[in-house]
């Protein structure tokens, strides 16, 4: 109803349909906005209760009633309200999109790469193309309505939303983080890493950035403190929330820690690798994920081309040559 | 959860004696095998580590070759294509070709396999820990490879724990030196551990390193059974299970070796020229040996190559061949 009311208000404002000079009928509104007459009436009623619109004609002849914007508020205030509702306000930087989303949703939290950014973790300062929202199943109807409206707003074209439903979001690890205008529910770092890795195709996840944060920031911290518990916590979050799919996370961890061992012969990495539980079957990572892990290693702890030149990292992007370098045939002294 | 053999050296150093080795696809040979090898080879200078080194290479080769890697290089060619009395000893490193560029993924899988097979162990003393048996990146060789412009070659290494065999000095670093290099001597328990190690004999254990070079390229392969270099002395009996592996197709190998031969010949690298020519006997299997007869004759006509084969610093590599072909010219006459 709120979304319909906002659409109606914007329509009336754009066409400057102010009392008493101009008015419009329900049929026209219904046609132009593509809403059923019933929804138009409910939206108008809400606006009327807020004192934003007035009904012009004989209440006994409802069918022919017309409506106008009230003169109670100035155009500017109304325009700001509509701008806020449609998310145009976000463009002015007075409010963030997360705070705006928070106006419409209840049992949800932000996750994915955005959650890492809000938690202050970023490697390349990359913002994904969208937002990953984890919401409770009971919110489906509300979120569907919100999403139908969201697609029509200017934000809908800029940020794509991906929503993952959970039976009970209290099973997840999130907390409210104070932003400038509102505190919004945001996944903790382990939860955000789990959600990002297990929803790597989501618009709200930049998997390279997520893996860069994991490999470049979190893994060195974990190894420095031999913090096996941190890894176990992520695994248990994933197992509780994602069921069988959590084996993907196990495979990612195993791959990252074994690689760390291969590069640095770090026994802590080997110990954590050994502590990662075995899945039911041997899970093979897709080549896409493996390449992203390669890139993340390169982008973070292995450095860039300098390290590659020094031979500290393999060059995965180089084109394959068609021959074996001749020097390779030279023997090393036994 | 996976487990790995973990030995706390301050409390259970005897377990190293029980562990003996991290080799799993081969068993540790007895000293008679070493003696037999040298009686057959009739070498002036004894290198007792050679027969053991051959088995260490074989063990490592099996782990890697059974993971979609194509065996190549001197070891692969000699282990798969030549009869026991026609082998050149290639014991420096093992070369592989990988069609997949995701080598670290494959190495991670191989390490996992080694762990599953109980072929790796973690040793700890106080806060210091080290592992033996797993494969890791050979950063020094990677630097060299990048310097020579080999962008598609990756180098790894694997450490192997070996027990003493009789009184023979094996190759590799002394176990205690290896631990010292990893900072174990900083621990207060070090001295007591050293005394205990000497008492139970683990001070004579060695840690050997196997080099593994992997080239990423497209290559064809054939399936062959790989055999140890010292099959001639019965080395086969120490292999716990025989396996067939993918090995580079002779045609591809010959093409690569041909290029290398001309390169070494022009650069006047005597030993490398001789050993590459010897491996190029593979051309005969394909009936292409005549194409190489000119260069082979040139080599046979030069003293330095003949001398290299018979008594050069690295001539021990040709010890098996010298039983059959006392001179390089005899070998060239037969094969080219």
XYZ file of C-alpha atoms in Angstrom:
670
model
C 0.000 0.000 0.000
C 2.842 2.365 0.874
C 4.465 1.740 -2.489
C 1.201 2.350 -4.372
C 0.669 5.547 -2.374
C 4.158 6.726 -3.267
C 3.580 6.056 -6.947
C 0.281 7.946 -6.841
C 1.837 10.887 -4.985
C 4.643 11.142 -7.516
C 2.151 10.977 -10.381
C 0.035 13.784 -8.915
C 3.083 15.887 -8.135
C 4.571 15.566 -11.609
C 1.320 16.682 -13.185
C 0.773 19.387 -10.525
C -2.748 18.194 -9.746
C -3.426 20.540 -6.818
C -6.711 21.363 -5.178
C -8.901 23.125 -6.197
C -7.976 23.828 -9.823
C -7.148 20.327 -11.005
C -8.343 16.826 -10.173
C -8.129 13.291 -11.462
C -10.325 10.198 -11.391
C -9.516 6.705 -10.145
C -9.931 5.206 -13.616
C -7.257 7.464 -15.103
C -4.873 6.779 -12.227
C -5.493 3.056 -12.528
C -4.829 3.115 -16.276
C -1.755 5.320 -16.139
C -0.080 3.589 -13.205
C -1.065 0.064 -14.153
C -2.627 -0.522 -10.734
C -6.024 -2.021 -10.060
C -8.725 0.497 -9.034
C -8.825 -1.150 -5.592
C -5.086 -0.564 -5.062
C -5.427 2.998 -6.285
C -8.225 3.614 -3.780
C -6.197 2.082 -0.920
C -3.166 4.175 -1.857
C -5.241 7.352 -2.042
C -6.805 6.591 1.350
C -3.366 6.327 2.930
C -2.295 9.649 1.394
C -5.563 11.208 2.547
C -4.956 10.045 6.135
C -1.586 11.772 6.029
C -3.329 14.908 4.740
C -1.560 14.795 1.418
C -4.556 14.412 -0.887
C -8.185 15.502 -0.781
C -11.326 13.976 -2.214
C -13.249 16.402 -4.363
C -16.709 15.090 -5.134
C -19.839 13.807 -3.493
C -18.966 10.935 -1.181
C -22.299 9.341 -2.015
C -21.168 8.922 -5.595
C -17.829 7.198 -4.915
C -17.579 5.881 -8.398
C -17.222 9.374 -9.777
C -15.062 10.867 -7.038
C -11.972 12.801 -8.094
C -8.793 13.505 -6.144
C -6.208 16.287 -5.895
C -3.110 17.101 -3.909
C -3.872 19.018 -0.773
C -2.587 22.578 -0.201
C -1.703 21.677 3.428
C 1.957 21.056 2.508
C 4.190 23.008 0.208
C 5.308 21.424 -3.045
C 8.849 21.117 -1.789
C 8.097 19.011 1.248
C 5.900 16.715 -0.778
C 8.550 16.434 -3.463
C 11.123 15.497 -0.802
C 8.842 12.841 0.606
C 8.306 11.367 -2.833
C 12.014 11.591 -3.619
C 12.785 9.767 -0.422
C 10.255 7.060 -1.189
C 11.610 6.538 -4.671
C 15.185 6.455 -3.500
C 16.149 9.568 -5.467
C 17.294 11.001 -2.168
C 20.099 8.428 -2.110
C 21.674 10.168 -5.100
C 22.084 13.333 -3.020
C 24.286 11.379 -0.565
C 22.096 12.460 2.326
C 21.172 8.875 2.946
C 22.755 5.597 1.927
C 20.911 2.945 0.014
C 21.241 0.640 3.030
C 19.464 3.138 5.253
C 16.818 3.576 2.587
C 16.249 -0.181 2.284
C 15.980 -0.333 6.052
C 12.880 1.913 5.845
C 10.989 -0.870 4.114
C 12.227 -4.164 5.541
C 12.186 -5.718 8.998
C 13.497 -9.265 9.464
C 16.540 -9.056 7.235
C 20.229 -8.213 7.210
C 22.729 -7.067 4.623
C 25.361 -9.575 3.644
C 27.808 -10.321 0.834
C 30.674 -8.065 -0.124
C 28.708 -4.981 0.992
C 28.620 -6.324 4.543
C 32.402 -6.708 4.467
C 32.699 -3.106 3.281
C 30.381 -1.844 6.019
C 32.439 -3.857 8.527
C 35.466 -1.927 7.296
C 37.095 -4.742 5.325
C 38.072 -4.072 1.778
C 41.070 -4.928 -0.361
C 40.504 -3.055 -3.609
C 37.655 -0.828 -2.464
C 35.378 -2.564 -4.921
C 31.621 -2.245 -4.616
C 29.675 -5.149 -6.092
C 26.956 -4.538 -8.665
C 24.208 -5.202 -6.183
C 23.240 -6.035 -2.643
C 22.811 -9.440 -1.053
C 20.016 -9.476 1.501
C 19.359 -12.384 3.817
C 15.728 -12.272 4.924
C 13.412 -14.383 6.997
C 10.923 -16.555 5.141
C 8.015 -14.842 6.896
C 8.996 -11.667 5.040
C 8.502 -13.118 1.561
C 5.216 -11.293 0.826
C 6.532 -7.960 2.077
C 9.786 -8.316 0.189
C 8.002 -9.279 -3.014
C 5.950 -6.093 -2.794
C 9.052 -4.070 -2.001
C 10.943 -5.629 -4.894
C 8.137 -4.926 -7.403
C 8.284 -1.281 -6.365
C 12.108 -1.220 -6.142
C 12.487 -2.270 -9.776
C 10.618 0.881 -10.832
C 12.785 3.240 -8.776
C 16.005 4.844 -9.987
C 17.910 2.683 -7.495
C 16.487 -0.454 -9.030
C 18.395 0.290 -12.189
C 21.641 1.012 -10.336
C 21.770 -1.703 -7.686
C 20.470 -5.180 -8.216
C 19.083 -6.990 -5.233
C 19.507 -10.650 -4.450
C 17.518 -12.087 -1.596
C 18.255 -15.359 0.174
C 15.547 -16.570 2.558
C 16.210 -18.262 5.869
C 13.657 -19.918 8.126
C 14.918 -17.935 11.085
C 17.551 -15.256 10.704
C 18.358 -15.477 14.409
C 20.431 -18.545 13.449
C 22.682 -16.205 11.510
C 25.439 -13.999 12.857
C 24.523 -10.350 12.330
C 24.182 -7.199 14.330
C 23.070 -3.620 13.902
C 25.720 -1.208 12.729
C 25.163 2.487 13.212
C 25.280 4.425 9.983
C 24.712 8.175 9.748
C 20.915 8.171 9.661
C 19.952 4.748 10.910
C 21.415 1.608 12.309
C 21.083 -1.229 9.839
C 21.397 -4.973 10.367
C 24.648 -6.202 8.811
C 26.208 -9.656 8.715
C 29.301 -10.213 10.838
C 32.558 -10.768 8.955
C 32.430 -14.593 9.155
C 28.740 -14.606 8.155
C 29.426 -12.230 5.243
C 32.320 -14.419 4.057
C 30.164 -17.539 4.269
C 27.234 -15.908 2.427
C 29.549 -14.464 -0.213
C 31.354 -17.720 -0.939
C 28.176 -19.782 -0.968
C 26.309 -17.233 -3.119
C 29.216 -16.291 -5.326
C 26.974 -15.693 -8.352
C 24.884 -13.142 -6.510
C 24.819 -9.533 -7.684
C 25.677 -8.612 -4.128
C 28.947 -10.491 -4.194
C 32.189 -9.551 -5.830
C 33.820 -12.903 -5.280
C 37.314 -11.654 -6.099
C 37.015 -8.858 -3.548
C 35.583 -11.268 -0.982
C 38.367 -13.801 -1.544
C 40.932 -10.998 -1.454
C 39.634 -9.955 1.960
C 39.689 -13.586 3.113
C 43.155 -14.388 1.748
C 44.790 -11.010 2.195
C 43.381 -9.945 5.554
C 41.607 -12.731 7.400
C 43.862 -15.728 6.651
C 47.078 -13.989 7.831
C 45.211 -12.946 11.008
C 43.929 -16.481 11.516
C 47.391 -17.970 11.002
C 49.102 -15.413 13.206
C 46.816 -16.295 16.094
C 46.474 -19.990 15.131
C 42.765 -19.201 15.312
C 41.298 -22.516 14.205
C 38.100 -21.547 16.070
C 37.453 -18.701 13.644
C 37.478 -21.127 10.734
C 35.353 -23.616 12.683
C 32.860 -20.848 13.400
C 32.464 -20.088 9.705
C 32.105 -23.774 8.927
C 29.441 -24.240 11.582
C 27.519 -21.168 10.357
C 27.590 -22.556 6.836
C 26.595 -26.059 7.900
C 23.659 -24.757 9.949
C 22.361 -22.466 7.258
C 23.260 -24.032 3.938
C 23.058 -27.792 4.520
C 24.891 -29.813 1.866
C 25.997 -26.686 0.037
C 28.459 -25.994 2.847
C 30.842 -28.503 1.289
C 31.738 -25.787 -1.197
C 33.031 -23.702 1.712
C 35.034 -26.663 3.006
C 36.604 -27.089 -0.421
C 37.456 -23.374 -0.610
C 39.085 -23.444 2.827
C 41.009 -26.610 2.069
C 42.221 -25.145 -1.172
C 43.280 -21.827 0.356
C 45.091 -23.311 3.355
C 46.849 -26.009 1.333
C 47.966 -23.377 -1.151
C 49.236 -21.265 1.688
C 51.249 -24.262 2.822
C 52.532 -24.944 -0.702
C 53.744 -21.343 -1.044
C 55.085 -20.703 2.438
C 55.421 -24.146 4.079
C 53.422 -22.711 6.954
C 52.622 -25.472 9.446
C 49.744 -23.460 10.968
C 48.119 -23.427 7.531
C 48.626 -27.175 7.289
C 47.097 -27.677 10.733
C 44.033 -25.619 9.830
C 43.798 -27.502 6.532
C 43.749 -30.745 8.501
C 41.096 -29.401 10.866
C 38.651 -28.704 8.033
C 36.139 -31.553 8.140
C 35.849 -33.979 5.269
C 32.653 -33.635 3.292
C 30.527 -36.650 2.378
C 32.157 -36.858 -0.990
C 35.234 -35.307 -2.521
C 34.040 -31.847 -3.579
C 35.741 -30.420 -6.644
C 35.849 -26.678 -6.953
C 34.745 -25.199 -10.259
C 37.509 -23.757 -12.378
C 35.855 -20.342 -12.014
C 36.327 -20.390 -8.232
C 39.861 -21.767 -8.563
C 40.789 -18.945 -10.918
C 39.295 -16.393 -8.555
C 41.345 -17.880 -5.702
C 44.432 -17.661 -7.942
C 43.675 -14.030 -8.677
C 43.008 -13.263 -5.026
C 46.347 -14.814 -3.996
C 48.015 -12.746 -6.676
C 46.190 -9.586 -5.698
C 47.019 -9.964 -2.030
C 49.745 -11.907 -0.284
C 51.646 -12.896 -3.384
C 51.691 -9.328 -4.614
C 51.492 -8.361 -8.227
C 53.773 -8.738 -11.180
C 56.854 -8.054 -9.078
C 56.283 -11.224 -7.091
C 55.481 -13.022 -10.294
C 58.784 -11.902 -11.758
C 60.568 -13.159 -8.669
C 58.851 -16.475 -9.154
C 56.996 -16.267 -5.884
C 53.770 -16.818 -7.693
C 52.867 -18.684 -10.825
C 51.674 -16.581 -13.726
C 48.231 -17.933 -14.420
C 47.366 -15.358 -17.030
C 50.334 -15.935 -19.310
C 49.657 -17.602 -22.587
C 50.810 -21.145 -22.864
C 53.924 -21.515 -24.892
C 54.093 -24.408 -27.267
C 57.508 -25.564 -26.263
C 59.485 -26.539 -23.194
C 62.342 -24.075 -22.604
C 65.589 -25.715 -23.587
C 67.373 -24.746 -20.406
C 65.035 -27.062 -18.567
C 66.899 -29.974 -20.074
C 70.061 -28.842 -18.390
C 70.813 -30.896 -15.337
C 71.286 -29.584 -11.889
C 74.272 -31.008 -10.041
C 73.441 -34.125 -8.110
C 38.837 -34.411 9.868
C 42.086 -35.466 8.297
C 44.995 -36.630 10.385
C 48.677 -36.441 9.743
C 51.425 -38.251 11.589
C 52.511 -35.788 14.269
C 55.575 -36.458 16.371
C 56.561 -34.382 19.364
C 60.320 -34.834 19.362
C 60.716 -33.848 23.001
C 58.587 -36.745 24.206
C 58.250 -39.366 21.501
C 61.387 -39.257 19.364
C 61.328 -43.074 19.202
C 58.371 -42.750 16.880
C 60.745 -41.443 14.204
C 62.465 -44.839 14.282
C 59.085 -46.538 13.885
C 58.106 -44.167 11.080
C 61.380 -44.841 9.247
C 60.424 -43.066 6.044
C 57.724 -41.036 4.367
C 57.997 -43.160 1.222
C 54.849 -45.201 0.663
C 54.823 -46.539 -2.921
C 58.188 -48.190 -2.384
C 59.791 -49.986 0.506
C 63.219 -49.133 1.876
C 65.756 -51.473 0.254
C 68.375 -53.395 2.138
C 72.086 -52.647 1.877
C 72.556 -55.699 -0.355
C 70.645 -53.873 -3.066
C 73.092 -50.967 -2.951
C 75.998 -53.397 -3.099
C 74.436 -55.255 -6.014
C 73.884 -52.019 -7.945
C 77.528 -51.079 -7.587
C 78.848 -54.494 -8.429
C 76.858 -54.358 -11.678
C 77.726 -50.762 -12.553
C 81.409 -51.126 -11.783
C 81.737 -47.462 -10.846
C 85.001 -46.000 -9.641
C 83.358 -43.493 -7.342
C 80.601 -44.909 -5.237
C 77.395 -42.928 -4.949
C 75.423 -45.132 -2.576
C 72.462 -42.826 -2.537
C 71.685 -43.455 -6.189
C 69.546 -46.597 -5.820
C 67.575 -44.997 -2.975
C 67.219 -41.739 -4.854
C 65.747 -43.685 -7.748
C 63.069 -45.136 -5.463
C 62.333 -41.730 -3.887
C 61.789 -40.330 -7.365
C 59.555 -43.273 -8.222
C 57.405 -42.745 -5.111
C 56.968 -39.038 -5.873
C 56.374 -39.725 -9.553
C 53.480 -42.072 -8.782
C 51.675 -39.482 -6.648
C 51.908 -36.881 -9.394
C 51.500 -39.052 -12.475
C 48.247 -40.480 -11.185
C 46.791 -36.964 -11.022
C 46.393 -36.110 -14.704
C 50.013 -35.143 -15.182
C 52.062 -36.400 -18.094
C 55.470 -37.739 -17.201
C 58.220 -36.314 -19.381
C 61.897 -35.400 -19.254
C 64.837 -37.742 -18.850
C 63.310 -39.668 -15.968
C 60.044 -40.291 -17.803
C 61.660 -41.303 -21.076
C 64.136 -43.663 -19.438
C 61.652 -45.152 -16.990
C 59.012 -45.843 -19.641
C 60.634 -46.422 -23.024
C 63.988 -48.151 -22.552
C 64.838 -51.665 -21.467
C 66.621 -52.088 -18.086
C 70.092 -52.306 -19.668
C 69.550 -49.287 -21.949
C 68.744 -46.670 -19.328
C 70.463 -43.408 -18.743
C 70.359 -42.469 -15.084
C 68.168 -39.421 -14.697
C 68.025 -38.814 -10.991
C 68.163 -35.032 -10.711
C 64.497 -34.164 -10.914
C 61.190 -35.327 -12.344
C 59.591 -33.441 -15.203
C 55.910 -33.375 -15.937
C 53.660 -31.754 -18.494
C 50.300 -30.470 -17.386
C 47.553 -29.688 -19.850
C 45.609 -27.934 -17.100
C 47.020 -24.577 -15.970
C 45.577 -25.084 -12.458
C 48.746 -26.663 -11.161
C 48.440 -25.504 -7.582
C 45.012 -27.109 -7.438
C 46.533 -30.388 -8.605
C 49.454 -30.105 -6.183
C 46.971 -29.424 -3.365
C 45.144 -32.634 -4.340
C 48.425 -34.548 -4.435
C 49.376 -33.273 -0.986
C 45.971 -34.393 0.214
C 46.666 -37.814 -1.253
C 50.082 -37.957 0.414
C 48.472 -37.110 3.763
C 45.796 -39.785 3.248
C 48.540 -42.256 2.442
C 50.410 -41.401 5.659
C 53.258 -40.156 3.520
C 53.750 -36.919 5.463
C 54.592 -36.064 9.024
C 54.770 -33.001 11.248
C 57.653 -32.842 13.711
C 57.489 -30.477 16.634
C 59.795 -29.410 19.420
C 58.494 -26.722 21.725
C 56.979 -24.039 19.560
C 58.823 -25.069 16.429
C 57.170 -27.243 13.853
C 58.109 -28.549 10.457
C 56.718 -31.019 7.993
C 58.313 -33.676 5.813
C 56.759 -35.497 2.892
C 54.616 -32.812 1.277
C 55.133 -30.846 -1.911
C 55.779 -27.107 -1.781
C 56.749 -24.373 -4.211
C 60.457 -24.204 -5.013
C 60.794 -20.444 -4.909
C 64.509 -20.369 -5.713
C 64.109 -22.423 -8.846
C 61.032 -20.389 -9.767
C 63.222 -17.291 -9.671
C 65.718 -18.942 -11.989
C 62.950 -20.124 -14.314
C 61.511 -16.637 -14.549
C 64.990 -15.211 -15.161
C 65.494 -17.486 -18.157
C 62.040 -16.524 -19.420
C 60.321 -19.833 -18.722
C 56.885 -18.453 -17.963
C 55.076 -21.748 -18.362
C 57.222 -23.858 -16.037
C 56.549 -24.264 -12.325
C 58.930 -25.834 -9.902
C 58.043 -27.661 -6.712
C 59.941 -29.806 -4.254
C 59.142 -32.649 -1.925
C 61.052 -33.590 1.176
C 61.419 -37.252 2.108
C 62.586 -38.786 5.365
C 65.007 -41.676 4.906
C 66.515 -44.014 7.478
C 70.156 -45.071 7.293
C 70.811 -48.168 5.211
C 73.714 -50.130 6.616
C 76.714 -47.866 6.833
C 76.064 -46.183 3.532
C 75.886 -42.422 3.454
C 72.660 -41.461 1.776
C 71.964 -38.261 -0.035
C 70.211 -35.278 1.489
C 70.477 -33.205 4.604
C 71.083 -34.828 7.998
C 67.799 -34.934 9.903
C 69.244 -32.928 12.816
C 70.640 -30.291 10.434
C 67.249 -30.077 8.782
C 65.583 -29.478 12.147
C 68.278 -26.959 13.083
C 67.666 -25.084 9.844
C 64.016 -24.860 10.842
C 64.920 -23.226 14.155
C 64.497 -26.284 16.385
C 67.849 -25.621 18.071
C 66.370 -22.454 19.625
C 64.219 -24.613 21.864
C 65.481 -25.406 25.346
C 64.715 -29.107 24.792
C 67.081 -29.221 21.798
C 70.162 -30.513 23.627
C 68.322 -33.316 25.361
C 66.645 -34.217 22.074
C 70.021 -34.383 20.300
C 71.399 -36.730 22.969
C 68.329 -38.924 22.703
C 68.479 -38.803 18.879
C 72.072 -40.033 18.944
C 71.159 -42.782 21.365
C 68.311 -44.131 19.252
C 70.033 -43.476 15.951
C 67.781 -40.899 14.352
C 70.759 -38.568 13.992
C 71.688 -40.748 10.994
C 68.346 -40.183 9.296
C 68.368 -37.946 6.229
C 65.913 -35.587 4.601
C 66.100 -35.789 0.851
C 64.565 -33.247 -1.488
C 63.029 -34.185 -4.810
C 62.650 -31.466 -7.418
C 59.568 -31.501 -9.577
C 59.260 -29.331 -12.676
C 55.889 -28.948 -14.334
C 55.442 -27.385 -17.748
C 52.007 -26.136 -18.741
C 51.488 -26.973 -22.389
C 49.423 -29.093 -24.697
C 51.002 -32.475 -25.203
C 50.002 -35.920 -26.320
C 50.633 -38.916 -24.167
C 50.733 -42.682 -24.170
C 50.137 -45.054 -21.280
C 53.193 -46.976 -20.124
C 54.362 -48.796 -17.069
C 57.123 -46.824 -15.374
C 59.963 -48.886 -13.960
C 62.771 -47.957 -11.588
C 66.140 -47.151 -13.126
C 67.863 -50.021 -11.331
C 65.561 -52.715 -12.596
C 68.744 -54.358 -13.790
C 69.691 -54.943 -10.147
C 66.189 -55.995 -9.071
C 64.958 -52.547 -7.983
C 61.460 -53.522 -9.091
C 60.912 -55.701 -6.031
C 60.904 -52.647 -3.753
C 57.905 -51.171 -5.537
C 54.792 -52.005 -3.545
C 52.371 -51.735 -6.468
C 53.156 -51.403 -10.147
C 51.302 -48.603 -11.926
C 50.783 -47.480 -15.482
C 51.212 -43.773 -16.011
C 50.729 -41.198 -18.743
C 54.010 -40.416 -20.432
C 54.731 -37.922 -23.173
C 54.181 -39.331 -26.647
C 57.571 -40.199 -28.211
C 56.942 -37.850 -31.153
C 56.413 -34.839 -28.859
C 59.389 -35.836 -26.724
C 61.650 -36.226 -29.755
C 60.625 -32.802 -31.075
C 61.421 -31.159 -27.750
C 64.695 -33.050 -27.368
C 65.791 -32.247 -30.916
C 65.513 -28.524 -30.209
C 67.387 -28.969 -26.954
C 70.142 -31.034 -28.611
C 70.918 -28.383 -31.207
C 70.795 -25.694 -28.548
C 73.256 -27.510 -26.277
C 75.469 -28.509 -29.174
C 75.736 -24.920 -30.401
C 76.290 -23.645 -26.861
C 79.043 -26.241 -26.422
C 77.411 -27.710 -23.317
C 79.129 -31.073 -23.479
C 77.312 -33.075 -20.821
C 73.879 -31.794 -21.763
C 74.557 -32.571 -25.424
C 75.570 -36.146 -24.657
C 72.664 -36.858 -22.360
C 70.142 -35.331 -24.750
C 71.522 -37.347 -27.646
C 71.232 -40.489 -25.547
C 67.593 -39.727 -24.753
C 67.024 -39.070 -28.454
C 67.397 -42.809 -29.042
C 63.664 -42.497 -28.677
C 63.658 -41.381 -32.310
C 64.515 -44.922 -33.318
C 61.262 -46.149 -31.830
C 59.559 -43.837 -34.315
C 61.911 -44.703 -37.181
C 63.238 -41.136 -37.360
C 66.761 -41.787 -36.186
C 68.249 -41.139 -39.631
C 67.254 -37.488 -39.392
C 69.622 -37.221 -36.459
C 72.475 -39.300 -37.791
C 74.415 -36.258 -39.071
C 74.505 -34.506 -35.747
C 75.111 -37.828 -33.950
C 78.136 -38.495 -36.164
C 79.427 -34.977 -35.509
C 79.174 -35.653 -31.795
C 80.873 -39.044 -32.197
C 83.746 -37.349 -33.991
C 84.531 -34.951 -31.162
C 86.763 -36.010 -28.335
C 85.141 -33.952 -25.622
C 81.820 -35.741 -26.034
C 83.426 -39.180 -26.062
C 85.391 -38.295 -22.957
C 82.318 -36.917 -21.243
C 80.568 -40.255 -21.771
C 83.432 -42.351 -20.485
C 84.958 -40.334 -17.694
C 83.331 -36.916 -17.385
C 82.305 -35.486 -14.058
C 78.729 -36.542 -14.668
C 79.583 -39.757 -16.481
C 78.081 -41.844 -13.673
C 74.762 -41.091 -15.344
C 75.799 -43.364 -18.191
C 76.951 -46.191 -15.919
C 74.211 -48.638 -16.975
C 74.736 -47.838 -20.642
C 78.501 -48.313 -20.358
C 78.013 -51.983 -19.463
C 76.647 -52.531 -22.974
C 78.340 -49.681 -24.853
C 81.778 -49.022 -23.457
C 82.216 -46.099 -25.828
C 79.755 -43.412 -26.965
C 80.583 -44.157 -30.584
C 79.303 -47.731 -30.143
C 76.024 -46.411 -28.821
C 75.726 -43.904 -31.655
C 76.495 -46.578 -34.230
C 73.734 -48.793 -32.912
C 71.031 -46.179 -32.444
C 71.652 -43.603 -35.180
